[in-house]
Tab-separated table of C-alpha atoms in Angstrom:
chain	number	residue	atom	x	y	z
K	1	MET	CA	37.722	16.179	9.256
K	2	GLN	CA	35.992	16.665	5.919
K	3	THR	CA	34.722	13.529	4.195
K	4	PRO	CA	36.425	13.017	0.786
K	5	SER	CA	34.170	13.382	-2.239
K	6	LEU	CA	35.203	9.953	-3.521
K	7	GLU	CA	36.870	6.779	-2.310
K	8	LEU	CA	38.358	3.866	-4.245
K	9	LYS	CA	37.808	0.554	-2.484
K	10	GLY	CA	38.311	-3.045	-3.495
K	11	SER	CA	35.236	-5.255	-3.757
K	12	SER	CA	33.883	-8.241	-5.667
K	13	PHE	CA	30.750	-8.604	-7.769
K	14	THR	CA	29.132	-11.453	-9.664
K	15	LEU	CA	29.042	-10.804	-13.412
K	16	SER	CA	27.241	-12.967	-15.921
K	17	VAL	CA	29.290	-14.009	-18.948
K	18	LEU	CA	27.627	-14.119	-22.353
K	19	HIS	CA	29.539	-16.347	-24.795
K	20	ILE	CA	29.195	-15.329	-28.445
K	21	ASN	CA	29.816	-18.334	-30.692
K	22	SER	CA	28.734	-16.989	-34.084
K	23	ILE	CA	29.541	-13.965	-36.235
K	24	ASP	CA	25.990	-14.071	-37.609
K	25	LEU	CA	24.338	-11.367	-35.518
K	26	GLU	CA	20.863	-12.169	-36.863
K	27	LYS	CA	21.249	-15.688	-35.503
K	28	VAL	CA	22.614	-14.330	-32.214
K	29	ALA	CA	19.646	-11.937	-31.955
K	30	ALA	CA	17.093	-14.699	-32.595
K	31	GLU	CA	18.590	-17.025	-29.954
K	32	LEU	CA	18.964	-14.163	-27.479
K	33	ASP	CA	15.335	-13.124	-27.918
K	34	SER	CA	14.296	-16.728	-27.320
K	35	LYS	CA	16.192	-16.861	-24.020
K	36	LEU	CA	14.932	-13.451	-22.908
K	37	ALA	CA	11.358	-14.514	-23.532
K	38	ILE	CA	11.825	-17.490	-21.199
K	39	ALA	CA	13.593	-15.844	-18.275
K	40	PRO	CA	14.025	-12.075	-18.694
K	41	GLN	CA	14.831	-11.562	-15.016
K	42	PHE	CA	18.101	-13.413	-15.541
K	43	PHE	CA	19.395	-10.818	-18.004
K	44	ILE	CA	17.619	-7.472	-18.180
K	45	GLY	CA	19.504	-4.770	-16.298
K	46	ALA	CA	22.243	-7.177	-15.194
K	47	PRO	CA	25.895	-6.355	-16.012
K	48	LEU	CA	27.312	-8.684	-18.657
K	49	VAL	CA	30.815	-9.589	-19.749
K	50	VAL	CA	30.951	-10.779	-23.367
K	51	ASN	CA	33.271	-13.720	-24.003
K	52	LEU	CA	34.620	-13.642	-27.570
K	53	SER	CA	36.950	-16.640	-27.422
K	54	ALA	CA	35.048	-18.339	-30.270
K	55	ILE	CA	35.315	-15.313	-32.588
K	56	THR	CA	38.488	-15.329	-34.706
K	57	ASP	CA	37.306	-13.076	-37.549
K	58	PRO	CA	39.009	-9.665	-37.127
K	59	SER	CA	36.226	-8.000	-39.146
K	60	PHE	CA	33.562	-8.968	-36.574
K	61	ASN	CA	31.387	-5.930	-35.884
K	62	LEU	CA	31.635	-5.462	-32.145
K	63	ALA	CA	29.835	-2.115	-32.299
K	64	ALA	CA	26.804	-3.812	-33.871
K	65	LEU	CA	26.870	-6.480	-31.149
K	66	LYS	CA	26.971	-3.785	-28.468
K	67	ASP	CA	23.985	-2.013	-30.070
K	68	LEU	CA	22.123	-5.325	-30.263
K	69	LEU	CA	22.593	-5.995	-26.558
K	70	ILE	CA	21.669	-2.451	-25.547
K	71	SER	CA	18.485	-2.660	-27.623
K	72	ARG	CA	17.497	-5.677	-25.469
K	73	GLN	CA	18.105	-3.706	-22.236
K	74	LEU	CA	21.293	-5.616	-21.508
K	75	VAL	CA	24.248	-3.861	-19.891
K	76	ILE	CA	27.604	-4.793	-21.437
K	77	VAL	CA	30.496	-3.695	-19.221
K	78	GLY	CA	33.385	-5.332	-21.023
K	79	ILE	CA	34.763	-8.162	-23.117
K	80	THR	CA	37.077	-11.046	-22.377
K	81	ALA	CA	39.135	-13.615	-24.314
K	82	ALA	CA	39.116	-11.530	-27.506
K	83	ILE	CA	41.718	-11.343	-30.268
K	84	ASN	CA	43.762	-8.141	-30.416
K	85	THR	CA	41.724	-6.573	-33.228
K	86	LEU	CA	38.499	-6.924	-31.255
K	87	SER	CA	40.167	-5.679	-28.086
K	88	GLU	CA	41.128	-2.509	-29.948
K	89	GLN	CA	37.507	-2.143	-31.114
K	90	ALA	CA	36.362	-2.533	-27.518
K	91	LYS	CA	38.636	0.292	-26.328
K	92	VAL	CA	37.206	2.643	-28.948
K	93	LEU	CA	33.691	1.677	-27.815
K	94	GLY	CA	34.532	2.401	-24.192
K	95	LEU	CA	34.341	-1.224	-23.086
K	96	ALA	CA	36.631	-2.711	-20.475
K	97	ILE	CA	39.060	-5.500	-21.361
K	98	ILE	CA	38.587	-8.062	-18.615
K	99	LYS	CA	41.259	-10.666	-18.062
K	100	SER	CA	40.203	-13.853	-16.346
K	101	GLY	CA	42.562	-15.589	-13.993
K	102	LYS	CA	42.664	-18.099	-11.189
K	103	GLN	CA	42.042	-16.881	-7.677
K	104	THR	CA	45.201	-16.908	-5.629
K	105	GLN	CA	43.274	-16.799	-2.385
K	106	SER	CA	40.133	-18.655	-1.482
K	107	GLN	CA	37.094	-16.425	-1.168
K	108	PRO	CA	35.054	-16.663	2.016
K	109	GLN	CA	31.753	-18.470	1.517
K	110	LEU	CA	28.565	-17.120	3.004
K	111	PRO	CA	26.620	-19.594	5.128
K	112	LYS	CA	23.974	-21.394	3.095
K	113	THR	CA	20.373	-20.835	4.108
K	114	THR	CA	17.001	-22.430	3.400
K	115	LYS	CA	13.902	-20.413	2.563
K	116	LEU	CA	10.671	-22.166	3.508
K	117	VAL	CA	7.380	-21.205	1.861
K	118	LYS	CA	4.259	-22.812	3.348
K	119	GLN	CA	1.709	-21.701	0.784
K	120	ASN	CA	0.851	-21.939	-2.888
K	121	VAL	CA	2.824	-19.691	-5.221
K	122	ARG	CA	0.307	-18.117	-7.558
K	123	SER	CA	0.551	-16.839	-11.140
K	124	GLY	CA	2.581	-13.634	-11.343
K	125	GLN	CA	4.408	-14.258	-8.070
K	126	GLN	CA	8.175	-14.677	-7.935
K	127	ILE	CA	10.051	-16.119	-4.950
K	128	TYR	CA	13.851	-16.023	-4.762
K	129	ALA	CA	16.076	-17.803	-2.234
K	130	LYS	CA	19.383	-15.936	-2.232
K	131	ASN	CA	22.480	-17.969	-1.381
K	132	GLY	CA	20.455	-20.997	-0.373
K	133	ASP	CA	17.781	-23.573	-1.088
K	134	LEU	CA	14.072	-22.995	-1.547
K	135	VAL	CA	11.452	-25.347	-0.111
K	136	VAL	CA	7.838	-24.860	-1.182
K	137	ILE	CA	5.135	-26.779	0.670
K	138	GLY	CA	2.373	-26.160	-1.812
K	139	THR	CA	1.758	-25.737	-5.524
K	140	VAL	CA	3.713	-23.500	-7.882
K	141	GLY	CA	1.045	-22.362	-10.314
K	142	ASN	CA	1.214	-21.592	-14.013
K	143	GLY	CA	2.908	-18.219	-14.530
K	144	ALA	CA	4.646	-18.326	-11.141
K	145	GLU	CA	8.438	-18.354	-10.755
K	146	VAL	CA	10.589	-19.923	-8.040
K	147	ILE	CA	14.306	-19.156	-8.118
K	148	ALA	CA	17.151	-20.246	-5.845
K	149	ASP	CA	20.920	-19.969	-5.806
K	150	GLY	CA	20.815	-23.515	-4.399
K	151	SER	CA	18.280	-26.314	-4.904
K	152	ILE	CA	14.490	-26.144	-5.179
K	153	HIS	CA	12.126	-28.618	-3.481
K	154	VAL	CA	8.416	-28.445	-4.275
K	155	TYR	CA	6.222	-30.666	-2.096
K	156	GLY	CA	3.242	-30.201	-4.359
K	157	THR	CA	2.698	-29.646	-8.074
K	158	LEU	CA	5.266	-27.605	-9.981
K	159	ARG	CA	3.457	-25.993	-12.911
K	160	GLY	CA	5.314	-22.698	-13.300
K	161	LYS	CA	9.013	-21.966	-13.792
K	162	ALA	CA	11.735	-23.277	-11.470
K	163	MET	CA	15.303	-21.982	-11.778
K	164	ALA	CA	17.872	-23.535	-9.427
K	165	GLY	CA	21.587	-22.796	-9.250
K	166	ALA	CA	20.833	-19.216	-10.300
K	167	SER	CA	24.305	-18.049	-9.264
K	168	GLY	CA	25.995	-20.891	-11.166
K	169	ASP	CA	25.808	-23.833	-8.745
K	170	LYS	CA	25.943	-26.877	-11.039
K	171	HIS	CA	25.286	-29.235	-8.104
K	172	ALA	CA	21.826	-27.775	-7.478
K	173	VAL	CA	18.749	-29.939	-8.117
K	174	ILE	CA	15.021	-29.445	-8.622
K	175	ILE	CA	12.755	-31.931	-6.850
K	176	ALA	CA	8.980	-31.946	-7.278
K	177	ARG	CA	6.226	-34.250	-6.067
K	178	SER	CA	4.375	-33.618	-9.329
K	179	LEU	CA	6.351	-32.251	-12.256
K	180	GLU	CA	4.264	-30.295	-14.777
K	181	ALA	CA	6.579	-27.304	-15.171
K	182	GLU	CA	6.593	-24.687	-17.925
K	183	LEU	CA	10.371	-24.402	-17.575
K	184	VAL	CA	13.120	-25.804	-15.371
K	185	SER	CA	16.675	-24.485	-15.283
K	186	ILE	CA	19.862	-25.388	-13.426
K	187	ALA	CA	22.885	-23.092	-13.690
K	188	GLY	CA	21.555	-21.680	-16.960
K	189	GLN	CA	20.790	-25.008	-18.676
K	190	TYR	CA	17.045	-25.259	-19.221
K	191	TRP	CA	14.199	-27.473	-20.426
K	192	LEU	CA	10.787	-26.345	-21.603
K	193	ALA	CA	7.602	-28.327	-20.946
K	194	GLU	CA	8.035	-30.451	-24.082
K	195	ASN	CA	11.593	-31.399	-23.077
K	196	ILE	CA	10.401	-32.448	-19.626
K	197	GLN	CA	7.629	-34.582	-21.083
K	198	ALA	CA	10.002	-36.198	-23.581
K	199	ASN	CA	12.497	-37.154	-20.872
K	200	SER	CA	10.133	-38.103	-18.049
K	201	THR	CA	8.193	-41.298	-17.508
K	202	THR	CA	7.182	-40.512	-13.945
K	203	LYS	CA	5.112	-37.932	-12.085
K	204	SER	CA	7.615	-37.208	-9.316
K	205	GLY	CA	11.149	-36.348	-10.306
K	206	CYS	CA	14.586	-34.971	-9.496
K	207	ILE	CA	16.188	-32.829	-12.195
K	208	ARG	CA	19.940	-32.314	-12.075
K	209	LEU	CA	22.894	-31.560	-14.333
K	210	ASP	CA	24.856	-34.406	-15.883
K	211	GLY	CA	27.834	-32.657	-17.401
K	212	GLU	CA	26.300	-29.827	-19.432
K	213	SER	CA	22.913	-31.499	-19.968
K	214	LEU	CA	19.874	-31.844	-17.758
K	215	THR	CA	18.657	-35.249	-16.685
K	216	ILE	CA	15.650	-36.434	-14.701
K	217	GLU	CA	15.328	-39.289	-12.213
K	218	SER	CA	12.126	-40.778	-10.859
K	219	LEU	CA	11.441	-40.493	-7.149
K	220	PRO	CA	9.137	-42.534	-4.887
K	221	LEU	CA	7.305	-39.484	-3.548
Protein backbone atom coordinates (compact mmCIF):
# COMPACT_ATOMS: atom_id res chain seq x y z
CA MET A 1 0.00 0.00 0.00
CA GLN A 2 1.40 3.38 -1.00
CA THR A 3 2.09 5.83 1.81
CA PRO A 4 -0.03 9.02 1.45
CA SER A 5 1.91 12.19 0.68
CA LEU A 6 0.34 13.96 3.66
CA GLU A 7 -1.54 13.18 6.84
CA LEU A 8 -3.57 15.43 9.14
CA LYS A 9 -3.22 14.43 12.78
CA GLY A 10 -4.25 16.04 16.03
CA SER A 11 -1.50 17.13 18.42
CA SER A 12 -0.73 19.75 21.06
CA PHE A 13 2.09 22.27 21.27
CA THR A 14 3.14 24.88 23.80
CA LEU A 15 2.89 28.41 22.40
CA SER A 16 4.14 31.51 24.16
CA VAL A 17 1.66 34.38 24.35
CA LEU A 18 2.91 37.93 23.91
CA HIS A 19 0.49 40.49 25.40
CA ILE A 20 0.55 43.88 23.68
CA ASN A 21 -0.67 46.57 26.09
CA SER A 22 0.18 49.75 24.18
CA ILE A 23 -0.50 51.14 20.71
CA ASP A 24 2.84 52.97 20.86
CA LEU A 25 5.02 50.63 18.81
CA GLU A 26 8.21 52.55 19.64
CA LYS A 27 7.57 51.86 23.31
CA VAL A 28 6.74 48.22 22.54
CA ALA A 29 9.98 47.90 20.54
CA ALA A 30 12.11 49.39 23.34
CA GLU A 31 10.65 47.08 26.01
CA LEU A 32 10.89 44.07 23.70
CA ASP A 33 14.54 44.77 22.93
CA SER A 34 15.21 45.02 26.66
CA LYS A 35 13.69 41.59 27.30
CA LEU A 36 15.46 40.02 24.32
CA ALA A 37 18.79 41.30 25.56
CA ILE A 38 18.24 39.55 28.90
CA ALA A 39 17.01 36.15 27.74
CA PRO A 40 16.98 35.77 23.94
CA GLN A 41 16.65 31.99 24.13
CA PHE A 42 13.15 32.43 25.52
CA PHE A 43 11.90 34.15 22.36
CA ILE A 44 14.03 33.91 19.23
CA GLY A 45 12.69 31.31 16.81
CA ALA A 46 9.83 30.34 19.13
CA PRO A 47 6.23 30.49 17.82
CA LEU A 48 4.27 33.33 19.41
CA VAL A 49 0.58 34.10 19.74
CA VAL A 50 -0.09 37.83 20.14
CA ASN A 51 -2.80 38.71 22.66
CA LEU A 52 -4.51 41.99 21.72
CA SER A 53 -7.15 42.12 24.45
CA ALA A 54 -5.78 45.47 25.70
CA ILE A 55 -5.95 47.10 22.24
CA THR A 56 -9.32 48.74 21.53
CA ASP A 57 -8.20 51.23 18.85
CA PRO A 58 -9.43 49.93 15.46
CA SER A 59 -6.71 51.94 13.68
CA PHE A 60 -3.91 49.97 15.40
CA ASN A 61 -1.33 49.00 12.79
CA LEU A 62 -1.11 45.24 13.08
CA ALA A 63 1.04 44.98 9.96
CA ALA A 64 3.66 47.24 11.57
CA LEU A 65 3.58 45.10 14.72
CA LYS A 66 4.09 41.96 12.64
CA ASP A 67 7.07 43.57 10.86
CA LEU A 68 8.50 44.64 14.22
CA LEU A 69 8.37 41.11 15.60
CA ILE A 70 9.81 39.56 12.44
CA SER A 71 12.70 42.04 12.51
CA ARG A 72 13.55 40.66 15.98
CA GLN A 73 13.54 37.06 14.68
CA LEU A 74 10.25 36.30 16.39
CA VAL A 75 7.72 34.00 14.74
CA ILE A 76 4.13 35.24 15.02
CA VAL A 77 1.65 32.49 14.14
CA GLY A 78 -1.59 34.18 15.09
CA ILE A 79 -3.52 36.58 17.29
CA THR A 80 -6.06 36.11 20.04
CA ALA A 81 -8.61 38.22 21.95
CA ALA A 82 -8.69 40.92 19.26
CA ILE A 83 -11.55 43.23 18.26
CA ASN A 84 -13.20 42.48 14.92
CA THR A 85 -11.32 45.18 13.00
CA LEU A 86 -7.96 43.76 14.05
CA SER A 87 -9.11 40.21 13.34
CA GLU A 88 -9.89 41.28 9.78
CA GLN A 89 -6.40 42.82 9.52
CA ALA A 90 -4.92 39.56 10.75
CA LYS A 91 -6.70 37.55 8.03
CA VAL A 92 -5.30 39.83 5.33
CA LEU A 93 -1.82 39.38 6.83
CA GLY A 94 -2.17 35.61 6.80
CA LEU A 95 -2.28 35.26 10.58
CA ALA A 96 -4.43 32.71 12.35
CA ILE A 97 -7.25 33.79 14.66
CA ILE A 98 -6.78 31.68 17.77
CA LYS A 99 -9.66 31.29 20.17
CA SER A 100 -8.81 30.38 23.73
CA GLY A 101 -11.08 28.12 25.69
CA LYS A 102 -11.16 25.87 28.70
CA GLN A 103 -10.02 22.30 28.30
CA THR A 104 -12.91 19.90 28.45
CA GLN A 105 -10.64 16.97 29.20
CA SER A 106 -7.66 16.87 31.48
CA GLN A 107 -4.36 16.54 29.66
CA PRO A 108 -2.03 13.75 30.74
CA GLN A 109 0.96 15.03 32.70
CA LEU A 110 4.43 13.74 31.99
CA PRO A 111 6.30 12.41 35.02
CA LYS A 112 8.47 15.09 36.60
CA THR A 113 12.20 14.47 36.60
CA THR A 114 15.27 15.91 38.32
CA LYS A 115 18.47 16.74 36.47
CA LEU A 116 21.56 16.59 38.67
CA VAL A 117 24.73 18.44 37.70
CA LYS A 118 27.79 17.71 39.86
CA GLN A 119 30.15 20.33 38.48
CA ASN A 120 30.57 24.06 38.04
CA VAL A 121 28.63 25.63 35.18
CA ARG A 122 31.04 27.93 33.40
CA SER A 123 30.55 31.13 31.39
CA GLY A 124 28.90 30.44 28.04
CA GLN A 125 27.39 27.14 29.15
CA GLN A 126 23.63 26.59 29.24
CA ILE A 127 21.94 23.72 31.09
CA TYR A 128 18.23 23.02 30.68
CA ALA A 129 16.10 20.61 32.73
CA LYS A 130 13.06 19.81 30.61
CA ASN A 131 9.85 18.97 32.47
CA GLY A 132 11.61 18.84 35.82
CA ASP A 133 13.87 20.39 38.43
CA LEU A 134 17.54 21.21 38.12
CA VAL A 135 20.01 20.62 40.95
CA VAL A 136 23.52 22.04 40.59
CA ILE A 137 26.16 20.97 43.09
CA GLY A 138 28.69 23.63 42.23
CA THR A 139 28.93 27.24 41.11
CA VAL A 140 27.01 28.84 38.26
CA GLY A 141 29.50 31.33 36.90
CA ASN A 142 29.02 34.76 35.36
CA GLY A 143 27.69 34.38 31.82
CA ALA A 144 26.33 30.88 32.46
CA GLU A 145 22.63 30.01 32.22
CA VAL A 146 20.62 27.39 34.10
CA ILE A 147 17.04 26.83 33.00
CA ALA A 148 14.35 24.45 34.26
CA ASP A 149 10.67 23.86 33.65
CA GLY A 150 10.51 23.20 37.41
CA SER A 151 12.63 24.57 40.26
CA ILE A 152 16.36 25.30 40.39
CA HIS A 153 18.59 24.44 43.37
CA VAL A 154 22.18 25.67 43.39
CA TYR A 155 24.33 24.27 46.20
CA GLY A 156 27.07 26.77 45.56
CA THR A 157 27.27 30.35 44.30
CA LEU A 158 24.76 31.47 41.68
CA ARG A 159 26.41 34.24 39.67
CA GLY A 160 24.92 33.74 36.21
CA LYS A 161 21.30 33.59 35.05
CA ALA A 162 18.72 31.22 36.56
CA MET A 163 15.32 30.80 34.90
CA ALA A 164 12.86 28.48 36.66
CA GLY A 165 9.30 27.67 35.63
CA ALA A 166 10.35 28.10 32.00
CA SER A 167 7.17 26.41 30.75
CA GLY A 168 4.96 28.58 32.97
CA ASP A 169 5.07 26.83 36.36
CA LYS A 170 4.32 29.63 38.83
CA HIS A 171 5.02 27.32 41.80
CA ALA A 172 8.67 26.88 40.83
CA VAL A 173 11.39 28.33 43.09
CA ILE A 174 15.07 29.22 42.85
CA ILE A 175 17.21 28.27 45.85
CA ALA A 176 20.88 29.19 46.12
CA ARG A 177 23.46 28.82 48.87
CA SER A 178 25.01 32.12 47.75
CA LEU A 179 22.89 34.44 45.63
CA GLU A 180 24.90 36.78 43.40
CA ALA A 181 22.93 36.28 40.19
CA GLU A 182 22.92 38.45 37.07
CA LEU A 183 19.26 37.56 36.52
CA VAL A 184 16.63 35.32 38.08
CA SER A 185 13.28 34.51 36.49
CA ILE A 186 10.24 32.46 37.45
CA ALA A 187 7.49 31.87 34.88
CA GLY A 188 8.61 34.96 32.95
CA GLN A 189 8.78 37.37 35.91
CA TYR A 190 12.39 38.44 36.39
CA TRP A 191 14.81 40.42 38.56
CA LEU A 192 18.18 41.79 37.54
CA ALA A 193 21.16 41.96 39.90
CA GLU A 194 20.13 45.36 41.28
CA ASN A 195 16.62 44.10 42.08
CA ILE A 196 18.06 41.11 43.93
CA GLN A 197 20.38 43.30 45.96
CA ALA A 198 17.57 45.73 46.80
CA ASN A 199 15.30 42.95 48.06
CA SER A 200 17.83 40.70 49.78
CA THR A 201 19.43 41.05 53.19
CA THR A 202 20.91 37.57 53.25
CA LYS A 203 23.47 35.54 51.32
CA SER A 204 21.39 32.37 50.95
CA GLY A 205 17.89 32.70 49.58
CA CYS A 206 14.75 31.19 48.09
CA ILE A 207 13.12 33.19 45.30
CA ARG A 208 9.49 32.48 44.47
CA LEU A 209 6.42 34.14 43.00
CA ASP A 210 3.97 35.94 45.26
CA GLY A 211 1.07 36.68 42.97
CA GLU A 212 2.70 38.31 39.94
CA SER A 213 5.78 39.60 41.77
CA LEU A 214 8.99 37.92 42.84
CA THR A 215 9.91 37.70 46.50
CA ILE A 216 12.95 36.40 48.34
CA GLU A 217 13.21 34.57 51.66
CA SER A 218 16.34 33.97 53.69
CA LEU A 219 17.46 30.40 54.24
CA PRO A 220 19.75 28.90 56.91
CA LEU A 221 22.06 27.25 54.39
